[in-house]
Amino acid sequence: MTAPRKPLIVITGASSGIGLATAQLFSSLGHPLLLLARRLDKMRALNLPDCLALSVDVTDRVALAAAVQQGEARFGPADAIVNNAGVMLLGEITRQDPEQWDRMLDVNVKGVLNGVHAVAAGMVQRQRGSIINVSSVAGRKSFANHVAYVGSKFAVHGLTENLREELAAHNVRVTTIAPGAVETELLGHTTDAAIKSGYEDWKTAMGGKVLAAQDVANAIHYAYAQPDGVCIREIVLAATRQQA
Ligand code: NDP
């Protein structure tokens, strides 16, 4: 007799870093996956079984909802969404191009809301599901040259807690994941070379030992794997040597 298939997990920003490590972890545990990011080749290259990878920009609410419908038609209802897609464009506030603020708020905040929108009604109807939003330690405290990024991540913390309160009565779990510095592609999109090298110096000062994407994937899975009646509200994790 074959074991019943595990339920569908949706992961945004699955083409690199934390999202990619999370995809590999859930897949290794037998979950079918819907992976969403713009770079399809990176997700396809993972070559995971029972995996539908679609090129979706999370700022496109209609495309994101359609992708979730497509994933659910193939694998059944989404049991969890990991709203992980994000960008970090650090900048000194008087010199940073405001377009970069727009991008961070669109991807980091509206992208998360769009992910919530795609699954919440179905989860409420089924009285089951987990919404796991990736914020940051920068969603709890400020850092130099992080104004718009910190603003976007404080928003993720705030909307996630509010969402948790609203969905609790429907037996839907909502979790904030707040990592400190993680070794991924994230810093690569910051355009200010001096800020970038200052950030690298900060990581070096931690003995070069920031978190690995796998560490965050493990935390995400820990929250998901609790019994249905247990909601992990927030996990804050950072390298032992990270002071701030
Ligand atoms: P990466 O840059 O490695 O990954 C970011 C992911 O987001 C990529 O898969 C990228 O895919 C996706 N993405 C970006 N923009 C969009 C978009 N418009 N639509 C769809 N997908 C998008 O960084 P991380 O893995 O580090 O980042 C993941 C999350 O973790 C982010 O929310 C980040 O803020 C958060 N975080 C990271 C920390 C760190 O130090 N690295 C610390 C704390 C939080 P593609 O380009 O293919 O679209």
GROMACS .gro file of C-alpha atoms and ligand atoms in nm:
model
  292
    1MET     CA    1   0.000   0.000   0.000
    2THR     CA    2   0.142   0.343  -0.089
    3ALA     CA    3   0.146   0.618   0.176
    4PRO     CA    4  -0.094   0.906   0.111
    5ARG     CA    5   0.072   1.198  -0.064
    6LYS     CA    6   0.180   1.488   0.154
    7PRO     CA    7   0.009   1.822   0.092
    8LEU     CA    8   0.119   2.101  -0.140
    9ILE     CA    9   0.364   2.368  -0.021
   10VAL     CA   10   0.389   2.697  -0.216
   11ILE     CA   11   0.720   2.884  -0.197
   12THR     CA   12   0.786   3.227  -0.346
   13GLY     CA   13   1.141   3.335  -0.424
   14ALA     CA   14   1.239   2.973  -0.476
   15SER     CA   15   1.508   3.038  -0.737
   16SER     CA   16   1.786   3.113  -0.488
   17GLY     CA   17   1.891   3.144  -0.124
   18ILE     CA   18   1.638   3.070   0.151
   19GLY     CA   19   1.352   2.984  -0.086
   20LEU     CA   20   1.565   2.736  -0.279
   21ALA     CA   21   1.690   2.566   0.040
   22THR     CA   22   1.331   2.549   0.169
   23ALA     CA   23   1.216   2.390  -0.156
   24GLN     CA   24   1.486   2.125  -0.133
   25LEU     CA   25   1.403   2.050   0.230
   26PHE     CA   26   1.025   2.013   0.183
   27SER     CA   27   1.080   1.809  -0.132
   28SER     CA   28   1.317   1.573   0.050
   29LEU     CA   29   1.035   1.517   0.302
   30GLY     CA   30   0.795   1.416   0.025
   31HIS     CA   31   0.589   1.731  -0.032
   32PRO     CA   32   0.472   1.833  -0.377
   33LEU     CA   33   0.577   2.191  -0.447
   34LEU     CA   34   0.467   2.498  -0.633
   35LEU     CA   35   0.776   2.713  -0.680
   36LEU     CA   36   0.741   3.075  -0.787
   37ALA     CA   37   1.007   3.330  -0.889
   38ARG     CA   38   1.100   3.510  -1.209
   39ARG     CA   39   1.397   3.289  -1.304
   40LEU     CA   40   1.238   2.965  -1.421
   41ASP     CA   41   1.567   2.804  -1.526
   42LYS     CA   42   1.703   2.811  -1.169
   43MET     CA   43   1.392   2.639  -1.030
   44ARG     CA   44   1.379   2.381  -1.310
   45ALA     CA   45   1.748   2.305  -1.255
   46LEU     CA   46   1.659   2.176  -0.907
   47ASN     CA   47   1.495   1.884  -1.084
   48LEU     CA   48   1.264   1.806  -0.791
   49PRO     CA   49   0.987   1.544  -0.814
   50ASP     CA   50   0.620   1.652  -0.797
   51CYS     CA   51   0.723   2.010  -0.854
   52LEU     CA   52   0.555   2.276  -1.063
   53ALA     CA   53   0.782   2.576  -1.117
   54LEU     CA   54   0.629   2.887  -1.270
   55SER     CA   55   0.783   3.219  -1.363
   56VAL     CA   56   0.578   3.466  -1.161
   57ASP     CA   57   0.654   3.816  -1.039
   58VAL     CA   58   0.500   3.837  -0.690
   59THR     CA   59   0.399   4.198  -0.754
   60ASP     CA   60   0.154   4.064  -1.015
   61ARG     CA   61  -0.143   3.973  -0.794
   62VAL     CA   62  -0.345   3.815  -1.073
   63ALA     CA   63  -0.056   3.601  -1.199
   64LEU     CA   64   0.028   3.485  -0.848
   65ALA     CA   65  -0.332   3.382  -0.775
   66ALA     CA   66  -0.355   3.204  -1.112
   67ALA     CA   67  -0.031   3.018  -1.041
   68VAL     CA   68  -0.165   2.896  -0.705
   69GLN     CA   69  -0.484   2.778  -0.877
   70GLN     CA   70  -0.272   2.589  -1.130
   71GLY     CA   71  -0.065   2.428  -0.853
   72GLU     CA   72  -0.375   2.331  -0.657
   73ALA     CA   73  -0.541   2.183  -0.965
   74ARG     CA   74  -0.241   1.953  -0.999
   75PHE     CA   75  -0.149   1.869  -0.640
   76GLY     CA   76  -0.455   1.955  -0.427
   77PRO     CA   77  -0.506   2.244  -0.185
   78ALA     CA   78  -0.206   2.443  -0.061
   79ASP     CA   79  -0.135   2.344   0.299
   80ALA     CA   80   0.126   2.618   0.337
   81ILE     CA   81   0.265   2.917   0.157
   82VAL     CA   82   0.611   3.049   0.236
   83ASN     CA   83   0.606   3.415   0.131
   84ASN     CA   84   0.980   3.451   0.099
   85ALA     CA   85   1.049   3.653  -0.220
   86GLY     CA   86   1.225   3.976  -0.131
   87VAL     CA   87   1.481   4.233  -0.235
   88MET     CA   88   1.724   4.437  -0.024
   89LEU     CA   89   1.846   4.756  -0.187
   90LEU     CA   90   2.045   4.936   0.080
   91GLY     CA   91   2.100   5.308   0.035
   92GLU     CA   92   2.180   5.635   0.208
   93ILE     CA   93   1.845   5.810   0.222
   94THR     CA   94   1.945   6.143   0.061
   95ARG     CA   95   2.114   5.972  -0.232
   96GLN     CA   96   1.911   5.656  -0.293
   97ASP     CA   97   1.693   5.648  -0.604
   98PRO     CA   98   1.332   5.640  -0.476
   99GLU     CA   99   1.259   5.379  -0.744
  100GLN     CA  100   1.444   5.141  -0.514
  101TRP     CA  101   1.203   5.220  -0.228
  102ASP     CA  102   0.915   5.143  -0.464
  103ARG     CA  103   1.067   4.810  -0.559
  104MET     CA  104   1.124   4.701  -0.199
  105LEU     CA  105   0.776   4.800  -0.089
  106ASP     CA  106   0.620   4.637  -0.395
  107VAL     CA  107   0.806   4.305  -0.365
  108ASN     CA  108   0.858   4.276   0.012
  109VAL     CA  109   0.520   4.405   0.128
  110LYS     CA  110   0.267   4.384  -0.155
  111GLY     CA  111   0.427   4.061  -0.275
  112VAL     CA  112   0.360   3.906   0.067
  113LEU     CA  113   0.002   4.037   0.068
  114ASN     CA  114  -0.047   3.898  -0.282
  115GLY     CA  115   0.069   3.557  -0.159
  116VAL     CA  116  -0.173   3.580   0.134
  117HIS     CA  117  -0.452   3.680  -0.104
  118ALA     CA  118  -0.387   3.374  -0.322
  119VAL     CA  119  -0.438   3.122  -0.040
  120ALA     CA  120  -0.623   3.276   0.256
  121ALA     CA  121  -0.985   3.229   0.143
  122GLY     CA  122  -0.923   2.862   0.060
  123MET     CA  123  -0.751   2.799   0.392
  124VAL     CA  124  -1.037   2.964   0.582
  125GLN     CA  125  -1.285   2.752   0.391
  126ARG     CA  126  -1.091   2.434   0.472
  127GLN     CA  127  -1.023   2.552   0.832
  128ARG     CA  128  -0.662   2.452   0.782
  129GLY     CA  129  -0.335   2.594   0.652
  130SER     CA  130  -0.011   2.772   0.733
  131ILE     CA  131   0.105   3.112   0.609
  132ILE     CA  132   0.474   3.164   0.676
  133ASN     CA  133   0.608   3.512   0.598
  134VAL     CA  134   0.980   3.577   0.579
  135SER     CA  135   1.060   3.909   0.742
  136SER     CA  136   1.399   3.988   0.900
  137VAL     CA  137   1.573   4.105   1.216
  138ALA     CA  138   1.542   4.430   1.018
  139GLY     CA  139   1.168   4.395   1.080
  140ARG     CA  140   1.234   4.440   1.453
  141LYS     CA  141   1.511   4.699   1.468
  142SER     CA  142   1.688   4.956   1.249
  143PHE     CA  143   2.026   4.938   1.076
  144ALA     CA  144   2.234   5.206   0.899
  145ASN     CA  145   2.136   5.267   0.534
  146HIS     CA  146   1.833   5.039   0.567
  147VAL     CA  147   1.548   5.295   0.585
  148ALA     CA  148   1.320   5.163   0.311
  149TYR     CA  149   1.420   4.798   0.365
  150VAL     CA  150   1.355   4.825   0.740
  151GLY     CA  151   1.024   4.996   0.659
  152SER     CA  152   0.926   4.709   0.433
  153LYS     CA  153   1.019   4.445   0.690
  154PHE     CA  154   0.848   4.624   0.981
  155ALA     CA  155   0.542   4.613   0.755
  156VAL     CA  156   0.582   4.237   0.711
  157HIS     CA  157   0.602   4.190   1.089
  158GLY     CA  158   0.296   4.410   1.143
  159LEU     CA  159   0.073   4.264   0.874
  160THR     CA  160   0.170   3.909   0.970
  161GLU     CA  161   0.075   3.955   1.337
  162ASN     CA  162  -0.253   4.119   1.237
  163LEU     CA  163  -0.323   3.838   0.992
  164ARG     CA  164  -0.250   3.579   1.261
  165GLU     CA  165  -0.507   3.739   1.490
  166GLU     CA  166  -0.767   3.744   1.212
  167LEU     CA  167  -0.712   3.388   1.091
  168ALA     CA  168  -0.670   3.224   1.433
  169ALA     CA  169  -1.044   3.167   1.469
  170HIS     CA  170  -1.037   2.979   1.137
  171ASN     CA  171  -0.764   2.741   1.254
  172VAL     CA  172  -0.513   2.890   1.006
  173ARG     CA  173  -0.160   2.933   1.144
  174VAL     CA  174   0.044   3.242   1.063
  175THR     CA  175   0.415   3.267   1.134
  176THR     CA  176   0.685   3.532   1.101
  177ILE     CA  177   1.039   3.413   1.028
  178ALA     CA  178   1.297   3.680   1.116
  179PRO     CA  179   1.651   3.588   1.019
  180GLY     CA  180   1.967   3.789   1.074
  181ALA     CA  181   2.235   3.792   0.805
  182VAL     CA  182   2.223   3.488   0.575
  183GLU     CA  183   2.471   3.400   0.300
  184THR     CA  184   2.259   3.438  -0.019
  185GLU     CA  185   2.235   3.655  -0.332
  186LEU     CA  186   2.038   3.921  -0.140
  187LEU     CA  187   2.312   4.183  -0.098
  188GLY     CA  188   2.407   4.149  -0.466
  189HIS     CA  189   2.124   4.379  -0.579
  190THR     CA  190   2.238   4.678  -0.368
  191THR     CA  191   2.389   4.927  -0.612
  192ASP     CA  192   2.598   5.138  -0.369
  193ALA     CA  193   2.947   4.980  -0.372
  194ALA     CA  194   3.061   5.141  -0.043
  195ILE     CA  195   2.752   5.021   0.146
  196LYS     CA  196   2.795   4.676  -0.005
  197SER     CA  197   3.155   4.647   0.105
  198GLY     CA  198   3.066   4.783   0.452
  199TYR     CA  199   2.805   4.505   0.481
  200GLU     CA  200   3.064   4.246   0.376
  201ASP     CA  201   3.301   4.386   0.644
  202TRP     CA  202   3.021   4.343   0.900
  203LYS     CA  203   2.985   3.979   0.798
  204THR     CA  204   3.362   3.928   0.818
  205ALA     CA  205   3.356   4.074   1.170
  206MET     CA  206   3.125   3.786   1.264
  207GLY     CA  207   3.408   3.550   1.174
  208GLY     CA  208   3.250   3.507   0.829
  209LYS     CA  209   2.996   3.280   0.994
  210VAL     CA  210   2.656   3.420   0.910
  211LEU     CA  211   2.358   3.187   0.876
  212ALA     CA  212   2.331   2.946   0.584
  213ALA     CA  213   2.006   2.938   0.385
  214GLN     CA  214   1.960   2.584   0.517
  215ASP     CA  215   1.945   2.715   0.875
  216VAL     CA  216   1.646   2.932   0.784
  217ALA     CA  217   1.484   2.650   0.585
  218ASN     CA  218   1.509   2.434   0.899
  219ALA     CA  219   1.334   2.704   1.104
  220ILE     CA  220   1.056   2.733   0.845
  221HIS     CA  221   1.005   2.358   0.851
  222TYR     CA  222   1.010   2.354   1.233
  223ALA     CA  223   0.719   2.598   1.238
  224TYR     CA  224   0.528   2.403   0.974
  225ALA     CA  225   0.588   2.063   1.133
  226GLN     CA  226   0.419   2.143   1.466
  227PRO     CA  227   0.089   1.972   1.547
  228ASP     CA  228  -0.212   2.142   1.388
  229GLY     CA  229  -0.309   2.300   1.721
  230VAL     CA  230   0.029   2.470   1.771
  231CYS     CA  231   0.111   2.800   1.601
  232ILE     CA  232   0.471   2.918   1.616
  233ARG     CA  233   0.409   3.292   1.598
  234GLU     CA  234   0.763   3.408   1.532
  235ILE     CA  235   1.112   3.266   1.499
  236VAL     CA  236   1.404   3.508   1.528
  237LEU     CA  237   1.736   3.350   1.437
  238ALA     CA  238   2.079   3.489   1.367
  239ALA     CA  239   2.441   3.385   1.370
  240THR     CA  240   2.568   3.343   1.724
  241ARG     CA  241   2.828   3.611   1.656
  242GLN     CA  242   2.575   3.863   1.521
  243GLN     CA  243   2.540   4.130   1.791
  244ALA     CA  244   2.294   4.374   1.630
  245NDP     P1  245   1.803   3.588  -0.261
  245NDP     O1  246   1.834   3.715  -0.332
  245NDP     O2  247   1.901   3.476  -0.269
  245NDP     O3  248   1.660   3.535  -0.302
  245NDP     C1  249   1.551   3.621  -0.324
  245NDP     C2  250   1.443   3.545  -0.400
  245NDP     O4  251   1.333   3.634  -0.421
  245NDP     C3  252   1.489   3.496  -0.534
  245NDP     O5  253   1.439   3.366  -0.556
  245NDP     C4  254   1.424   3.593  -0.631
  245NDP     O6  255   1.393   3.525  -0.753
  245NDP     C5  256   1.295   3.626  -0.557
  245NDP     N1  257   1.236   3.750  -0.604
  245NDP     C6  258   1.287   3.875  -0.598
  245NDP     N2  259   1.202   3.962  -0.655
  245NDP     C7  260   1.096   3.889  -0.698
  245NDP     C8  261   0.976   3.921  -0.765
  245NDP     N3  262   0.947   4.046  -0.801
  245NDP     N4  263   0.888   3.820  -0.793
  245NDP     C9  264   0.917   3.694  -0.759
  245NDP     N5  265   1.029   3.658  -0.695
  245NDP    C10  266   1.117   3.755  -0.665
  245NDP     O7  267   1.784   3.633  -0.109
  245NDP     P2  268   1.740   3.556   0.025
  245NDP     O8  269   1.719   3.413   0.003
  245NDP     O9  270   1.835   3.602   0.128
  245NDP    O10  271   1.602   3.629   0.054
  245NDP    C11  272   1.482   3.562   0.083
  245NDP    C12  273   1.407   3.642   0.187
  245NDP    O11  274   1.481   3.642   0.309
  245NDP    C13  275   1.382   3.789   0.150
  245NDP    O12  276   1.251   3.825   0.185
  245NDP    C14  277   1.483   3.862   0.238
  245NDP    O13  278   1.445   3.993   0.266
  245NDP    C15  279   1.483   3.773   0.361
  245NDP     N6  280   1.598   3.787   0.448
  245NDP    C16  281   1.725   3.762   0.402
  245NDP    C17  282   1.835   3.784   0.484
  245NDP    C18  283   1.975   3.769   0.434
  245NDP    O14  284   2.068   3.813   0.504
  245NDP     N7  285   1.999   3.706   0.320
  245NDP    C19  286   1.818   3.824   0.624
  245NDP    C20  287   1.681   3.843   0.663
  245NDP    C21  288   1.576   3.825   0.578
  245NDP     P3  289   1.397   3.588  -0.902
  245NDP    O15  290   1.507   3.691  -0.903
  245NDP    O16  291   1.424   3.467  -0.986
  245NDP    O17  292   1.261   3.645  -0.923
   0.00000   0.00000   0.00000
